[in-house]
Amino acid sequence: MKKTLLILGAGTGGTMMANKLRKKLDADLWRIVIVDKQPAHYYQSGFLGLVFGARKPGQVAKPKKQFIHESVELIFAEVEAILPEENRVLLRPDNRPISYDQLVIATGTDISPEENPGLLGGGWQNSIFDFYTFEGAQNLHQALKHWKGGRLVMNVAEMPVKCPVAPLEFLFQADHYFKAVGLRNKVELVYALPIPEVFTRPEVVPIFEGMIEQKDVKVHPDFYLKSVDSEKQVIDSYTGDQLDYDMLVTIPTNMGAKMIARSGMGDEFRYMPVDMHTLQAEGYENIWVIGDAADLPCPKTASAIHGMSATVVENVLRLDAGKPLAKTFDGETKCIISVGGKSCFLLAFSYTQPPKPGKYPLPGIGPFSILKPTRGNYLAKRGLLGMYWNLFLPARYTPPRYTKGERNG
Amino acid sequence: MDDEDRNQSKFDGQGYLLDHTTWTRQVGELLAEELGLELTEEHWQLVEYAREVYCQTHKTPTRRKLVTELGVDPQDLFVLFPSSPMRKLCRVAGLPKPKNCL
């Protein structure tokens, strides 16, 4: 009888895992099954492109089925719960069981606007928008097209969020967009966030602060969102501060899949505690966690997924062979931030290496510059969309690492 | 904080204790004083819980963890440790500054 490798979630992490494992696991010995609740795969880095009209919906959403190797069994169903003691997962609606030998949890994170009273009130998707969802990004695009100006508040409700760079990127692009449509003098840009500085990594705070000032964004640090009054168009903080808005762009509280809590697993955000180097779930020998579902002190960008999936593939094989686990994941991530117009900023760091200026992929040569806005970085960002769909997801190519150390991919 | 306590414990540039194992209740009281806080039983309950979480997981607790696991009203946290409750709580408890988890 074949062994089963079961993957929950067919987003970036799950899809890349399925395709990498299909190349490594003998199809005569292993069955690979992947479960997801909905059929569309989103290129999430493209959501901001949707907001500002640089991308069309068809470029950032495609059928999941198209990117998963044909010999991987793809099931569309919602997971009721994981029964880790029985090595089984139950699927909705009829608790159909799937047994596994090894399990990969890749169920990601989602926005939970219900966590703050009033956020889902009458203003939701009318004067309050998100861009962490495909629908939200499209609605915000439409709203911006018809907006006459006023006070736009970008608010992060609670940390941690999936991508801490995204609100800054939104503001930089908003400044550019409003200038381009001749509205900038009628728009006040405000950034209210629940941390003391504009970014989580102190090494790059001065750079981002400079950009924020240059783009005339007013910052309200340490703003801990309590509730929203969408009739009066005011947000309230726990410290008694109030900010009024004409348009509120929110990053609501981010939380993991409800299935994690139904399984009696996960932390207060429904994320899975894992070993930060092996990605093995704490307390479960044959469960691995990849992407946003993991409670890891690093961003879970698609670029981090390259390193994560390499480590998990290796450890699936090692566990099966009874060998010691590889402790190779080092938290490396790279992200390209659009700062408006045809200029982008490249950021790269890991658990141990802070962001610092340099060139990528060839040290000293580049052609891409780290911590510096350039047109070359912009061209790289433009090219990423095609690479994501055609090379990264099918596991045909892994981009070079930036930080030193053993290569993961 | 007097010299003796300063010598016994080392702090980072922002006043957070570098080694949480050198923390004592007295250090906690002195750190609270620096922050202008008068510690009550409710403060101590949170301080001890934060230390327990850190000793077990090597992570400072999040505000949400205090709310979901201890049943604390989030607004009360801002009354007990005004302005930035998790930074102040961690500082009094001798733990590192919360990382905000990038």
XYZ file of C-alpha atoms in Angstrom, chain A:
409
model
C 0.000 0.000 0.000
C 1.240 3.479 -0.899
C 2.120 6.024 1.737
C 0.229 9.335 1.717
C 1.704 12.798 1.841
C -1.185 15.145 2.503
C -0.971 18.899 1.951
C -3.617 21.247 3.324
C -3.840 24.442 1.291
C -2.995 24.978 -2.381
C -1.665 28.518 -2.188
C 1.948 29.427 -2.896
C 3.376 27.141 -0.189
C 1.150 24.122 -0.790
C 1.439 24.255 -4.573
C 5.221 24.602 -4.554
C 5.479 21.769 -2.016
C 3.276 19.460 -4.083
C 5.293 20.065 -7.233
C 8.676 19.752 -5.543
C 7.659 16.601 -3.686
C 6.278 15.009 -6.844
C 9.790 15.176 -8.265
C 11.357 13.687 -5.139
C 8.890 11.053 -3.922
C 8.637 7.800 -5.866
C 5.140 7.718 -7.409
C 5.034 3.932 -6.893
C 5.497 4.399 -3.169
C 3.865 7.730 -2.404
C 0.502 9.243 -3.119
C 0.407 13.055 -2.856
C -2.939 14.648 -2.030
C -3.617 18.371 -1.789
C -6.807 19.870 -0.365
C -8.104 23.408 -0.775
C -11.466 25.023 -0.240
C -11.549 27.213 -3.326
C -10.395 26.918 -6.946
C -8.579 30.232 -7.626
C -4.872 30.783 -7.012
C -3.946 34.414 -6.365
C -0.624 36.077 -7.039
C -0.931 38.096 -3.854
C 1.923 40.486 -4.611
C -0.210 41.600 -7.532
C -3.093 42.865 -5.379
C -1.587 46.358 -5.125
C -1.186 46.314 -8.898
C -4.942 45.709 -9.097
C -5.637 48.621 -6.742
C -3.730 51.111 -8.897
C -4.695 49.631 -12.247
C -1.259 48.266 -13.195
C -2.607 44.697 -13.257
C -5.770 43.095 -14.596
C -7.699 40.526 -12.517
C -6.815 37.751 -14.981
C -3.106 38.371 -14.399
C -3.286 37.808 -10.653
C -5.936 35.056 -10.417
C -5.746 31.739 -12.244
C -7.195 28.249 -11.657
C -5.229 26.325 -9.012
C -5.606 23.137 -11.007
C -3.447 24.564 -13.788
C -0.372 24.725 -11.533
C -0.492 21.409 -9.730
C 1.269 18.380 -11.222
C -1.247 16.027 -12.832
C -0.193 13.086 -10.684
C -1.034 15.005 -7.493
C -4.626 14.393 -6.327
C -6.361 17.730 -5.922
C -9.483 17.814 -3.737
C -11.669 20.887 -3.356
C -13.178 20.705 0.123
C -13.024 22.537 3.409
C -11.095 20.843 6.195
C -13.197 20.192 9.277
C -10.266 19.246 11.503
C -6.933 17.491 11.801
C -6.868 14.490 14.139
C -3.105 14.349 14.751
C -3.246 11.408 17.154
C -4.943 9.320 14.458
C -2.946 10.723 11.516
C -6.195 11.661 9.820
C -7.893 14.764 8.470
C -11.673 15.123 8.216
C -13.204 16.969 5.268
C -16.474 18.859 5.174
C -19.357 18.443 4.669
C -19.611 14.766 5.659
C -16.415 14.266 7.716
C -14.867 12.179 4.976
C -11.496 11.049 6.389
C -8.086 11.107 4.684
C -5.279 9.265 6.425
C -1.734 10.509 6.076
C 1.792 9.364 6.800
C 3.110 12.907 6.676
C 1.117 16.143 6.690
C 2.025 19.614 5.421
C -0.080 22.494 6.741
C -0.098 25.384 4.264
C -3.445 26.986 5.056
C -2.139 30.551 5.174
C -3.696 33.531 6.860
C -6.708 35.690 6.187
C -8.125 39.016 7.278
C -10.492 39.005 10.274
C -12.282 42.369 10.143
C -14.834 41.023 12.651
C -12.179 41.413 15.373
C -12.763 45.182 15.577
C -16.326 46.378 16.252
C -17.695 48.535 13.463
C -15.173 47.589 10.805
C -17.744 45.401 9.069
C -20.514 47.966 9.557
C -22.205 49.960 6.828
C -18.919 51.384 5.580
C -17.324 48.058 4.634
C -16.491 48.132 0.933
C -18.176 51.568 0.678
C -15.825 53.919 2.500
C -13.713 51.179 4.128
C -11.572 48.943 1.922
C -8.968 46.237 2.250
C -6.422 45.150 -0.345
C -5.361 41.839 1.190
C -8.127 40.069 -0.726
C -8.781 39.812 -4.459
C -12.280 41.277 -4.080
C -11.107 44.028 -1.722
C -8.323 45.117 -4.093
C -10.768 45.336 -7.011
C -13.331 47.271 -4.976
C -10.660 49.712 -3.826
C -9.569 50.200 -7.441
C -13.115 51.159 -8.417
C -13.494 53.442 -5.393
C -10.238 55.274 -6.145
C -11.311 55.826 -9.744
C -14.388 57.733 -8.593
C -12.942 59.429 -5.519
C -12.897 63.213 -5.404
C -10.295 63.456 -2.643
C -10.256 63.963 1.109
C -8.541 62.258 4.002
C -7.322 58.758 3.282
C -6.310 56.822 6.388
C -4.208 53.677 5.981
C -4.614 51.659 9.172
C -3.022 48.435 10.386
C -5.308 47.010 13.073
C -2.966 44.619 14.848
C 0.455 43.055 14.420
C 1.671 40.725 13.045
C 0.375 41.090 9.497
C 1.175 39.013 6.462
C 3.250 41.687 4.754
C 4.368 44.658 6.882
C 5.758 46.413 3.816
C 2.391 46.449 2.033
C 0.882 49.484 3.829
C 3.991 51.541 3.057
C 3.935 50.369 -0.531
C 0.262 51.329 -0.726
C 1.024 54.851 0.539
C 3.992 55.351 -1.815
C 1.926 54.246 -4.765
C -1.104 56.259 -3.634
C 1.035 59.415 -3.577
C 2.170 58.682 -7.129
C -1.321 57.755 -8.302
C -2.982 60.910 -6.929
C -0.260 63.073 -8.485
C -0.809 61.357 -11.821
C -4.566 61.981 -11.747
C -4.132 65.573 -10.539
C -5.721 65.024 -7.138
C -2.716 65.025 -4.824
C -3.426 68.528 -3.480
C -6.926 67.377 -2.502
C -5.797 64.217 -0.719
C -4.366 63.967 2.768
C -2.498 60.701 3.315
C -2.399 59.383 6.885
C -0.754 56.228 8.257
C -1.955 54.908 11.643
C -0.209 51.779 12.867
C 0.135 49.834 16.128
C 3.930 49.959 16.435
C 6.235 52.809 17.481
C 7.939 53.252 14.094
C 6.935 53.019 10.447
C 8.502 49.594 9.973
C 9.368 46.525 12.013
C 13.087 46.293 11.128
C 14.998 49.168 12.798
C 17.764 49.034 10.166
C 15.492 50.360 7.441
C 13.288 52.680 9.506
C 15.311 55.834 8.605
C 15.036 55.060 4.878
C 11.279 54.542 5.055
C 10.830 57.574 7.295
C 12.623 59.672 4.675
C 10.314 58.391 1.942
C 7.223 58.940 4.095
C 8.260 62.544 4.705
C 9.084 63.132 1.061
C 5.643 61.864 0.070
C 3.939 63.998 2.726
C 2.284 61.198 4.676
C 1.246 61.995 8.259
C 2.130 59.148 10.600
C 0.312 58.154 13.806
C 2.500 55.497 15.462
C 1.279 53.449 18.443
C -2.315 53.672 17.209
C -4.009 50.552 18.595
C -7.307 50.200 16.771
C -10.279 49.579 19.036
C -13.336 50.249 16.921
C -14.702 51.995 13.874
C -17.740 54.249 13.611
C -18.497 54.112 9.923
C -21.415 56.543 10.191
C -19.266 59.285 11.669
C -16.257 57.984 9.687
C -13.997 57.852 12.726
C -11.565 55.223 14.020
C -10.929 54.959 17.761
C -7.863 53.636 19.525
C -7.527 52.002 22.935
C -5.537 55.029 24.107
C -8.458 57.360 23.377
C -7.140 58.805 20.103
C -9.560 59.399 17.260
C -8.910 59.844 13.577
C -11.537 60.796 11.076
C -11.399 59.640 7.500
C -13.115 60.047 4.182
C -11.685 56.759 2.979
C -10.312 54.092 5.309
C -7.931 51.535 3.856
C -7.514 48.838 6.458
C -5.341 45.845 7.078
C -7.601 44.073 9.551
C -6.255 41.601 12.111
C -4.635 38.664 10.296
C -5.426 35.168 11.561
C -4.782 31.596 10.479
C -7.353 29.049 9.308
C -10.280 28.347 11.660
C -9.640 24.661 11.047
C -6.443 24.992 13.150
C -8.491 26.065 16.185
C -11.143 23.396 15.498
C -8.309 20.846 15.664
C -7.254 22.126 19.098
C -3.951 23.259 17.584
C -2.233 26.590 17.024
C -1.716 29.771 19.029
C -3.937 32.779 19.740
C -3.723 33.832 16.074
C -4.430 30.257 14.895
C -0.838 29.941 13.672
C 1.132 26.746 14.222
C 4.181 26.869 16.497
C 7.087 25.301 14.578
C 10.798 24.745 14.871
C 12.207 27.811 13.104
C 14.932 25.871 11.258
C 13.326 22.466 10.491
C 9.692 23.702 10.116
C 8.435 20.665 12.023
C 5.256 21.446 14.002
C 5.988 21.600 17.714
C 4.846 18.365 19.335
C 4.049 16.543 16.082
C 6.804 14.530 14.438
C 5.103 13.997 11.065
C 3.527 17.453 10.601
C 5.279 20.276 8.741
C 4.132 23.861 8.416
C 4.949 26.220 5.582
C 4.042 29.812 4.714
C 1.724 32.073 6.675
C 0.275 29.184 8.704
C 3.603 28.960 10.575
C 4.296 31.098 13.612
C 7.752 32.163 12.474
C 9.646 35.397 13.145
C 10.102 36.172 9.452
C 7.885 37.282 6.564
C 6.351 34.377 4.667
C 6.690 35.901 1.220
C 6.829 33.784 -1.925
C 10.616 34.226 -1.845
C 10.738 32.813 1.709
C 8.620 29.883 0.480
C 11.522 28.819 -1.769
C 13.693 28.251 1.286
C 10.872 26.838 3.397
C 9.782 24.317 0.783
C 13.387 23.184 0.189
C 13.761 22.490 3.911
C 10.418 20.685 4.215
C 11.030 18.539 1.102
C 14.380 17.493 2.544
C 12.855 16.750 5.949
C 9.965 14.710 4.534
C 12.589 12.475 2.914
C 14.780 12.402 6.019
C 11.913 11.532 8.358
C 10.873 8.723 6.022
C 14.426 7.399 5.962
C 14.837 7.734 9.730
C 17.606 10.320 9.368
C 18.152 13.445 11.509
C 16.268 16.509 10.280
C 17.882 19.276 8.222
C 18.010 22.587 10.100
C 18.453 24.620 6.964
C 15.717 27.254 6.964
C 17.346 30.567 7.868
C 14.431 32.975 7.401
C 15.785 34.472 4.189
C 13.343 36.659 2.360
C 13.568 39.170 -0.446
C 10.903 41.616 -1.419
C 10.623 44.233 -4.103
C 8.702 47.299 -3.028
C 7.205 49.632 -5.563
C 7.766 53.207 -4.420
C 5.615 54.759 -7.133
C 6.309 55.282 -10.810
C 8.982 53.159 -12.461
C 11.135 52.727 -9.406
C 11.401 49.879 -6.925
C 13.278 49.176 -3.764
C 14.726 45.747 -2.952
C 14.881 44.454 0.602
C 16.652 41.240 1.656
C 17.351 39.761 5.074
C 17.235 36.596 7.166
C 16.958 35.552 10.828
C 20.564 36.546 11.420
C 21.439 38.952 8.609
C 19.852 42.393 8.904
C 18.882 44.317 5.770
C 21.916 46.155 4.425
C 22.831 47.775 1.106
C 24.310 45.544 -1.585
C 23.795 44.006 -4.997
C 21.781 40.952 -6.007
C 22.205 38.253 -7.220
C 25.932 38.872 -7.861
C 27.640 40.628 -4.939
C 29.155 43.928 -6.091
C 27.742 43.525 -9.606
C 24.001 43.097 -9.374
C 22.275 44.008 -11.603
C 19.766 44.649 -8.797
C 20.406 47.075 -5.923
C 19.384 46.399 -2.353
C 17.994 49.243 -0.199
C 18.005 51.655 -3.121
C 15.109 52.597 -5.391
C 16.093 51.864 -9.011
C 14.531 51.262 -12.399
C 16.363 47.915 -12.609
C 14.506 46.722 -9.513
C 11.269 47.936 -11.122
C 11.952 45.811 -14.199
C 12.635 42.830 -11.918
C 9.274 43.370 -10.232
C 7.502 43.552 -13.600
C 9.139 40.261 -14.575
C 8.219 38.496 -11.340
C 4.596 37.954 -12.343
C 5.509 35.717 -15.262
C 8.236 33.970 -13.287
C 5.796 33.264 -10.455
C 3.267 31.500 -12.672
C 5.645 29.780 -15.061
C 8.757 29.009 -13.040
C 8.234 29.315 -9.278
C 4.860 27.609 -8.770
C 5.637 24.611 -11.012
C 8.982 24.347 -9.124
C 11.000 24.709 -12.320
C 13.337 27.360 -10.965
C 14.478 28.713 -7.594
C 16.054 32.178 -7.551
C 19.551 32.517 -6.051
C 19.924 33.135 -2.347
C 21.058 36.525 -1.130
C 22.418 35.761 2.309
C 25.497 33.640 2.750
C 25.326 30.050 3.905
C 24.245 26.718 2.582
C 21.992 26.987 -0.428
C 18.509 25.725 0.258
C 17.034 25.377 -3.176
